PDB file of C-alpha atoms in Angstrom:
ATOM      1  CA  MET A   1     177.622 -36.822 119.067  1.00  0.00           C
ATOM      2  CA  SER A   2     174.255 -38.638 119.221  1.00  0.00           C
ATOM      3  CA  GLY A   3     172.384 -38.444 115.958  1.00  0.00           C
ATOM      4  CA  ALA A   4     175.401 -37.121 114.023  1.00  0.00           C
ATOM      5  CA  ARG A   5     175.685 -38.301 110.428  1.00  0.00           C
ATOM      6  CA  LEU A   6     179.379 -38.546 109.646  1.00  0.00           C
ATOM      7  CA  ALA A   7     180.914 -40.062 106.531  1.00  0.00           C
ATOM      8  CA  GLY A   8     182.836 -43.289 107.032  1.00  0.00           C
ATOM      9  CA  PRO A   9     182.792 -45.377 110.216  1.00  0.00           C
ATOM     10  CA  SER A  10     181.778 -43.901 113.572  1.00  0.00           C
ATOM     11  CA  VAL A  11     180.469 -45.045 116.959  1.00  0.00           C
ATOM     12  CA  GLU A  12     178.227 -43.369 119.513  1.00  0.00           C
ATOM     13  CA  VAL A  13     175.970 -43.979 122.480  1.00  0.00           C
ATOM     14  CA  LEU A  14     172.438 -43.658 121.118  1.00  0.00           C
ATOM     15  CA  THR A  15     169.961 -42.063 123.538  1.00  0.00           C
ATOM     16  CA  GLU A  16     167.091 -41.570 121.106  1.00  0.00           C
ATOM     17  CA  PHE A  17     166.140 -42.692 117.631  1.00  0.00           C
ATOM     18  CA  ARG A  18     166.225 -40.060 114.911  1.00  0.00           C
ATOM     19  CA  GLY A  19     165.443 -40.274 111.221  1.00  0.00           C
ATOM     20  CA  THR A  20     166.055 -43.801 109.977  1.00  0.00           C
ATOM     21  CA  ASP A  21     168.001 -45.000 113.056  1.00  0.00           C
ATOM     22  CA  LEU A  22     165.402 -47.527 114.260  1.00  0.00           C
ATOM     23  CA  GLY A  23     164.850 -49.002 110.805  1.00  0.00           C
ATOM     24  CA  ASP A  24     168.594 -49.096 110.118  1.00  0.00           C
ATOM     25  CA  LEU A  25     169.245 -50.815 113.463  1.00  0.00           C
ATOM     26  CA  CYS A  26     166.546 -53.410 112.823  1.00  0.00           C
ATOM     27  CA  ASP A  27     167.801 -54.061 109.279  1.00  0.00           C
ATOM     28  CA  ALA A  28     171.393 -54.469 110.492  1.00  0.00           C
ATOM     29  CA  ALA A  29     170.303 -56.798 113.311  1.00  0.00           C
ATOM     30  CA  VAL A  30     168.255 -58.928 110.914  1.00  0.00           C
ATOM     31  CA  ALA A  31     171.201 -59.181 108.507  1.00  0.00           C
ATOM     32  CA  ALA A  32     173.489 -60.277 111.351  1.00  0.00           C
ATOM     33  CA  LEU A  33     170.964 -62.817 112.635  1.00  0.00           C
ATOM     34  CA  GLU A  34     170.470 -64.292 109.182  1.00  0.00           C
ATOM     35  CA  GLU A  35     174.244 -64.586 108.724  1.00  0.00           C
ATOM     36  CA  ASP A  36     175.250 -66.187 112.022  1.00  0.00           C
ATOM     37  CA  GLY A  37     172.495 -66.355 114.592  1.00  0.00           C
ATOM     38  CA  GLY A  38     173.552 -63.506 116.794  1.00  0.00           C
ATOM     39  CA  PHE A  39     172.373 -62.453 120.165  1.00  0.00           C
ATOM     40  CA  GLY A  40     169.723 -64.560 121.827  1.00  0.00           C
ATOM     41  CA  TRP A  41     167.545 -64.862 118.757  1.00  0.00           C
ATOM     42  CA  LEU A  42     168.438 -67.693 116.419  1.00  0.00           C
ATOM     43  CA  LYS A  43     166.430 -66.229 113.563  1.00  0.00           C
ATOM     44  CA  PRO A  44     164.942 -62.771 113.069  1.00  0.00           C
ATOM     45  CA  PRO A  45     161.673 -62.140 114.896  1.00  0.00           C
ATOM     46  CA  PRO A  46     158.776 -60.330 113.197  1.00  0.00           C
ATOM     47  CA  PRO A  47     159.580 -56.651 112.512  1.00  0.00           C
ATOM     48  CA  HIS A  48     157.257 -55.315 115.237  1.00  0.00           C
ATOM     49  CA  ILE A  49     159.024 -57.478 117.848  1.00  0.00           C
ATOM     50  CA  MET A  50     162.471 -56.330 116.705  1.00  0.00           C
ATOM     51  CA  GLU A  51     161.389 -52.670 116.788  1.00  0.00           C
ATOM     52  CA  ALA A  52     159.813 -53.045 120.236  1.00  0.00           C
ATOM     53  CA  TYR A  53     162.996 -54.667 121.562  1.00  0.00           C
ATOM     54  CA  TRP A  54     165.260 -51.797 120.459  1.00  0.00           C
ATOM     55  CA  LYS A  55     162.783 -49.120 121.576  1.00  0.00           C
ATOM     56  CA  GLY A  56     162.702 -50.776 124.997  1.00  0.00           C
ATOM     57  CA  VAL A  57     166.480 -50.893 125.215  1.00  0.00           C
ATOM     58  CA  VAL A  58     166.672 -47.116 124.828  1.00  0.00           C
ATOM     59  CA  LEU A  59     163.935 -46.525 127.426  1.00  0.00           C
ATOM     60  CA  VAL A  60     165.220 -48.754 130.243  1.00  0.00           C
ATOM     61  CA  PRO A  61     167.343 -46.981 132.866  1.00  0.00           C
ATOM     62  CA  ASP A  62     170.916 -48.234 133.173  1.00  0.00           C
ATOM     63  CA  ARG A  63     170.900 -49.575 129.607  1.00  0.00           C
ATOM     64  CA  HIS A  64     173.285 -47.884 127.189  1.00  0.00           C
ATOM     65  CA  LEU A  65     172.950 -48.651 123.491  1.00  0.00           C
ATOM     66  CA  CYS A  66     176.224 -48.211 121.666  1.00  0.00           C
ATOM     67  CA  VAL A  67     175.903 -48.167 117.896  1.00  0.00           C
ATOM     68  CA  ALA A  68     178.333 -48.293 115.018  1.00  0.00           C
ATOM     69  CA  ARG A  69     177.605 -46.377 111.828  1.00  0.00           C
ATOM     70  CA  LEU A  70     178.975 -46.735 108.354  1.00  0.00           C
ATOM     71  CA  ASP A  71     178.415 -43.616 106.259  1.00  0.00           C
ATOM     72  CA  GLY A  72     175.741 -42.511 108.712  1.00  0.00           C
ATOM     73  CA  THR A  73     173.765 -45.766 108.644  1.00  0.00           C
ATOM     74  CA  VAL A  74     173.503 -47.840 111.836  1.00  0.00           C
ATOM     75  CA  ALA A  75     175.466 -50.999 111.055  1.00  0.00           C
ATOM     76  CA  GLY A  76     176.017 -52.590 114.468  1.00  0.00           C
ATOM     77  CA  ALA A  77     175.349 -52.342 118.170  1.00  0.00           C
ATOM     78  CA  THR A  78     176.150 -53.553 121.629  1.00  0.00           C
ATOM     79  CA  LEU A  79     174.152 -53.138 124.793  1.00  0.00           C
ATOM     80  CA  LEU A  80     175.891 -52.105 128.006  1.00  0.00           C
ATOM     81  CA  ALA A  81     173.641 -53.097 130.910  1.00  0.00           C
ATOM     82  CA  ARG A  82     174.312 -52.039 134.482  1.00  0.00           C
ATOM     83  CA  PRO A  83     172.848 -54.052 137.383  1.00  0.00           C
ATOM     84  CA  PRO A  84     169.740 -52.750 139.152  1.00  0.00           C
ATOM     85  CA  ARG A  85     170.514 -49.849 141.460  1.00  0.00           C
ATOM     86  CA  GLN A  86     169.615 -51.820 144.577  1.00  0.00           C
ATOM     87  CA  ASN A  87     172.291 -54.404 143.716  1.00  0.00           C
ATOM     88  CA  GLU A  88     175.135 -52.803 145.651  1.00  0.00           C
ATOM     89  CA  ALA A  89     177.306 -55.934 145.567  1.00  0.00           C
ATOM     90  CA  GLN A  90     177.551 -55.862 141.760  1.00  0.00           C
ATOM     91  CA  ALA A  91     177.449 -52.092 141.270  1.00  0.00           C
ATOM     92  CA  ALA A  92     180.993 -52.142 139.861  1.00  0.00           C
ATOM     93  CA  THR A  93     180.089 -54.599 137.083  1.00  0.00           C
ATOM     94  CA  ALA A  94     178.159 -54.422 133.835  1.00  0.00           C
ATOM     95  CA  GLN A  95     177.087 -56.855 131.123  1.00  0.00           C
ATOM     96  CA  LEU A  96     177.644 -56.633 127.377  1.00  0.00           C
ATOM     97  CA  SER A  97     174.950 -58.214 125.217  1.00  0.00           C
ATOM     98  CA  SER A  98     173.140 -57.908 121.887  1.00  0.00           C
ATOM     99  CA  THR A  99     176.472 -57.337 120.153  1.00  0.00           C
ATOM    100  CA  PHE A 100     176.635 -57.511 116.361  1.00  0.00           C
ATOM    101  CA  VAL A 101     177.906 -55.854 113.202  1.00  0.00           C
ATOM    102  CA  ALA A 102     175.915 -56.395 110.000  1.00  0.00           C
ATOM    103  CA  PRO A 103     177.729 -58.596 107.458  1.00  0.00           C
ATOM    104  CA  TRP A 104     177.863 -55.763 104.900  1.00  0.00           C
ATOM    105  CA  ALA A 105     179.784 -53.569 107.371  1.00  0.00           C
ATOM    106  CA  ARG A 106     182.295 -56.080 108.733  1.00  0.00           C
ATOM    107  CA  HIS A 107     186.084 -55.935 108.364  1.00  0.00           C
ATOM    108  CA  ARG A 108     186.206 -52.153 108.776  1.00  0.00           C
ATOM    109  CA  GLY A 109     187.098 -52.032 112.478  1.00  0.00           C
ATOM    110  CA  LEU A 110     183.544 -51.209 113.587  1.00  0.00           C
ATOM    111  CA  GLY A 111     183.345 -54.108 116.039  1.00  0.00           C
ATOM    112  CA  ARG A 112     186.531 -53.089 117.843  1.00  0.00           C
ATOM    113  CA  ARG A 113     185.481 -49.431 117.919  1.00  0.00           C
ATOM    114  CA  LEU A 114     182.056 -50.413 119.206  1.00  0.00           C
ATOM    115  CA  ILE A 115     183.437 -52.485 122.082  1.00  0.00           C
ATOM    116  CA  ARG A 116     186.019 -49.805 122.948  1.00  0.00           C
ATOM    117  CA  LEU A 117     183.175 -47.270 123.159  1.00  0.00           C
ATOM    118  CA  ALA A 118     181.218 -49.597 125.439  1.00  0.00           C
ATOM    119  CA  GLU A 119     184.288 -50.111 127.631  1.00  0.00           C
ATOM    120  CA  ASP A 120     184.996 -46.363 127.810  1.00  0.00           C
ATOM    121  CA  SER A 121     181.330 -45.661 128.603  1.00  0.00           C
ATOM    122  CA  ALA A 122     181.406 -48.318 131.315  1.00  0.00           C
ATOM    123  CA  ARG A 123     184.504 -46.758 132.885  1.00  0.00           C
ATOM    124  CA  GLU A 124     182.810 -43.332 132.878  1.00  0.00           C
ATOM    125  CA  LEU A 125     179.900 -44.931 134.771  1.00  0.00           C
ATOM    126  CA  GLY A 126     182.284 -46.325 137.407  1.00  0.00           C
ATOM    127  CA  THR A 127     182.279 -49.895 136.107  1.00  0.00           C
ATOM    128  CA  LEU A 128     185.353 -51.909 137.019  1.00  0.00           C
ATOM    129  CA  VAL A 129     184.497 -55.210 135.295  1.00  0.00           C
ATOM    130  CA  LEU A 130     182.588 -56.136 132.132  1.00  0.00           C
ATOM    131  CA  ASN A 131     180.973 -59.549 131.747  1.00  0.00           C
ATOM    132  CA  LEU A 132     179.545 -61.319 128.730  1.00  0.00           C
ATOM    133  CA  ASP A 133     178.423 -64.747 127.639  1.00  0.00           C
ATOM    134  CA  LEU A 134     178.350 -66.395 124.216  1.00  0.00           C
ATOM    135  CA  ARG A 135     177.057 -69.660 122.796  1.00  0.00           C
ATOM    136  CA  GLU A 136     179.755 -72.112 121.711  1.00  0.00           C
ATOM    137  CA  THR A 137     178.315 -71.838 118.197  1.00  0.00           C
ATOM    138  CA  GLN A 138     179.469 -68.196 118.037  1.00  0.00           C
ATOM    139  CA  LYS A 139     183.082 -69.113 117.324  1.00  0.00           C
ATOM    140  CA  THR A 140     183.951 -65.872 115.512  1.00  0.00           C
ATOM    141  CA  ALA A 141     182.576 -63.796 118.394  1.00  0.00           C
ATOM    142  CA  ILE A 142     184.505 -65.896 120.926  1.00  0.00           C
ATOM    143  CA  ARG A 143     187.782 -65.288 119.061  1.00  0.00           C
ATOM    144  CA  PHE A 144     186.929 -61.584 118.689  1.00  0.00           C
ATOM    145  CA  PHE A 145     186.368 -61.025 122.413  1.00  0.00           C
ATOM    146  CA  GLU A 146     189.394 -63.088 123.407  1.00  0.00           C
ATOM    147  CA  ALA A 147     191.513 -60.914 121.080  1.00  0.00           C
ATOM    148  CA  LEU A 148     190.159 -57.858 122.924  1.00  0.00           C
ATOM    149  CA  GLY A 149     191.381 -59.197 126.262  1.00  0.00           C
ATOM    150  CA  TYR A 150     188.207 -60.848 127.569  1.00  0.00           C
ATOM    151  CA  ARG A 151     189.010 -63.805 129.793  1.00  0.00           C
ATOM    152  CA  ARG A 152     186.990 -67.008 129.741  1.00  0.00           C
ATOM    153  CA  TRP A 153     186.153 -68.009 133.288  1.00  0.00           C
ATOM    154  CA  GLY A 154     183.738 -70.847 132.725  1.00  0.00           C
ATOM    155  CA  ILE A 155     181.661 -72.996 130.444  1.00  0.00           C
ATOM    156  CA  HIS A 156     178.046 -74.010 131.046  1.00  0.00           C
ATOM    157  CA  PRO A 157     177.544 -77.331 129.207  1.00  0.00           C
ATOM    158  CA  ALA A 158     173.768 -76.907 128.672  1.00  0.00           C
ATOM    159  CA  TYR A 159     173.509 -73.148 128.174  1.00  0.00           C
ATOM    160  CA  ALA A 160     171.119 -72.881 125.218  1.00  0.00           C
ATOM    161  CA  ARG A 161     169.118 -74.891 122.727  1.00  0.00           C
ATOM    162  CA  VAL A 162     170.136 -74.429 119.082  1.00  0.00           C
ATOM    163  CA  GLU A 163     168.646 -76.436 116.227  1.00  0.00           C
ATOM    164  CA  GLY A 164     167.173 -78.972 118.632  1.00  0.00           C
ATOM    165  CA  ARG A 165     170.311 -79.641 120.664  1.00  0.00           C
ATOM    166  CA  MET A 166     171.789 -78.192 123.813  1.00  0.00           C
ATOM    167  CA  VAL A 167     174.984 -76.201 123.326  1.00  0.00           C
ATOM    168  CA  ALA A 168     177.521 -74.878 125.795  1.00  0.00           C
ATOM    169  CA  GLY A 169     177.831 -71.273 126.854  1.00  0.00           C
ATOM    170  CA  HIS A 170     181.159 -69.526 127.391  1.00  0.00           C
ATOM    171  CA  PHE A 171     181.412 -66.865 130.094  1.00  0.00           C
ATOM    172  CA  PHE A 172     183.924 -64.025 129.898  1.00  0.00           C
ATOM    173  CA  TRP A 173     185.039 -61.065 131.963  1.00  0.00           C
ATOM    174  CA  LYS A 174     187.394 -58.173 131.453  1.00  0.00           C
ATOM    175  CA  PRO A 175     188.849 -55.920 134.133  1.00  0.00           C
ATOM    176  CA  LEU A 176     188.578 -52.268 133.091  1.00  0.00           C
ATOM    177  CA  THR A 177     190.944 -50.908 135.769  1.00  0.00           C
ATOM    178  CA  PRO A 178     193.954 -52.299 137.661  1.00  0.00           C
ATOM    179  CA  GLU A 179     191.882 -52.304 140.861  1.00  0.00           C
ATOM    180  CA  ALA A 180     189.585 -54.924 139.306  1.00  0.00           C
ATOM    181  CA  GLU A 181     192.416 -57.452 138.968  1.00  0.00           C
ATOM    182  CA  PRO A 182     192.120 -60.303 141.505  1.00  0.00           C
TER     183      PRO A 182
END
């Protein structure tokens, strides 16, 4: 379904940028960053940096960019990252990062659909466990992932620097199959 322009909300794994996809993705990411700080960046980087980041995501092996669309326009994303192929010990895990939905597209179920797509894609790739980490300042995101069954396993007290102070990081995991349960 990559590149499809459907009316209403939809999700897909994006393997290449077509039409306005890259610009839409950058615009949505900037809107999310300006609203609540988002994913690694605390404020939007210059446009050429943002574009280079997303182009790189699509090019890197074992990176899967899941996007949410609203009326055909990219409105959110999450990155599913598998460990390097030589990392046999963690081959059954993957990391979610760079997750956001633009403020103008929120409260339409896109975030849930986006994460479900990432989870389904991870299962298809043989992933048993998904991991993610969030800054303590991302309270809405923490509640969102907990509601989706992600389990907090730890807190790093000096995880990141935000507005001149160190903030904690919260680490989560979610088993995708019964065999992943401890």
